[in-house]
Amino acid sequence: MVKKFIRVCCVHLLYRDFAILSWLPPPVYPDNDPLTVKISTLGLDVNNLRRVSVLPLSSIQPSRVLVDIDRVHNCMYVMRVEGLDTLPPT
């Protein structure tokens, strides 16, 4: 989950773009469908996850997603607005 996009401007007008990421638990595909993604939050506050990385923007593939947070079952359902997840081998 991207928390913030940042741009570092160097002296020679070179730009470096980065994303600050929080890592969520691995997803599962309950319907064996790359459009239906379930991520267990295990009761974590997704806005305060501690596993954070800073990566060059060129090394991630951002996409817009819709998120439905299910607080009763401690999970999130994510659906991409564009593109597909690659399903793990079964």
Coordinates of C-alpha atoms in Angstrom, one line a residue:
M1 CA 0.0 0.0 0.0
V2 CA 1.6 3.3 -1.1
K3 CA 1.5 5.8 1.8
K4 CA 3.2 8.7 -0.1
F5 CA 4.9 9.5 -3.4
I6 CA 8.0 11.7 -3.1
R7 CA 10.3 13.4 -5.6
V8 CA 13.9 14.3 -4.9
C9 CA 15.3 17.1 -7.0
C10 CA 19.1 17.0 -7.5
V11 CA 21.4 19.9 -8.3
H12 CA 21.5 19.2 -12.0
L13 CA 17.7 19.2 -12.4
L14 CA 17.6 15.4 -12.2
Y15 CA 14.5 14.0 -10.6
R16 CA 14.2 10.8 -8.6
D17 CA 10.7 9.5 -7.9
F18 CA 10.1 7.2 -4.9
A19 CA 7.1 5.6 -3.2
I20 CA 6.9 5.0 0.6
L21 CA 5.2 1.6 1.0
S22 CA 3.6 -0.2 3.9
W23 CA 3.5 -4.0 3.3
L24 CA 0.2 -5.8 3.9
P25 CA -0.1 -9.5 4.8
P26 CA -0.2 -11.8 1.7
P27 CA -3.5 -11.8 -0.2
V28 CA -5.8 -14.7 -0.9
Y29 CA -8.1 -15.2 -3.8
P30 CA -11.3 -16.7 -2.3
D31 CA -13.0 -17.2 -5.6
N32 CA -9.8 -18.2 -7.4
D33 CA -10.4 -15.0 -9.4
P34 CA -7.7 -12.3 -9.9
L35 CA -10.4 -9.7 -9.4
T36 CA -11.4 -10.8 -5.9
V37 CA -8.6 -10.2 -3.4
K38 CA -8.9 -10.7 0.3
I39 CA -6.3 -9.4 2.6
S40 CA -6.4 -10.3 6.3
T41 CA -5.6 -7.3 8.6
L42 CA -5.4 -9.5 11.7
G43 CA -6.9 -6.6 13.7
L44 CA -4.0 -4.3 12.6
D45 CA -4.6 -0.6 12.0
V46 CA -3.7 -0.4 8.3
N47 CA -2.9 3.3 8.7
N48 CA -0.1 2.5 11.2
L49 CA 1.6 -0.5 9.8
R50 CA 5.3 -0.7 10.8
R51 CA 6.7 -2.6 7.9
V52 CA 7.7 0.3 5.6
S53 CA 10.0 0.5 2.6
V54 CA 11.1 3.3 0.2
L55 CA 11.4 2.0 -3.4
P56 CA 12.1 3.8 -6.7
L57 CA 8.8 4.4 -8.4
S58 CA 10.2 2.5 -11.5
S59 CA 10.3 -0.7 -9.5
I60 CA 6.6 -0.8 -8.6
Q61 CA 3.5 -1.1 -10.7
P62 CA 0.9 1.2 -9.1
S63 CA -2.8 0.8 -10.0
R64 CA -6.0 2.3 -8.7
V65 CA -8.0 0.0 -6.5
L66 CA -11.3 0.0 -4.6
V67 CA -11.1 -1.2 -1.0
D68 CA -13.9 -2.5 1.2
I69 CA -12.8 -2.8 4.9
D70 CA -14.6 -5.5 6.7
R71 CA -13.9 -4.7 10.4
V72 CA -16.1 -7.6 11.6
H73 CA -13.9 -10.2 9.9
N74 CA -10.6 -8.2 10.2
C75 CA -10.0 -8.2 6.4
M76 CA -10.1 -6.0 3.4
Y77 CA -11.5 -6.8 0.0
V78 CA -9.6 -5.2 -2.8
M79 CA -10.6 -4.9 -6.5
R80 CA -8.3 -3.3 -9.1
V81 CA -9.9 -0.6 -11.2
E82 CA -7.5 -1.6 -14.0
G83 CA -5.1 -4.6 -14.6
L84 CA -5.2 -8.0 -12.9
D85 CA -3.2 -9.7 -10.1
T86 CA -1.3 -12.7 -11.1
L87 CA -2.7 -15.7 -9.3
P88 CA -0.3 -17.9 -7.5
P89 CA 0.0 -21.4 -8.9
T90 CA -2.6 -23.9 -7.6

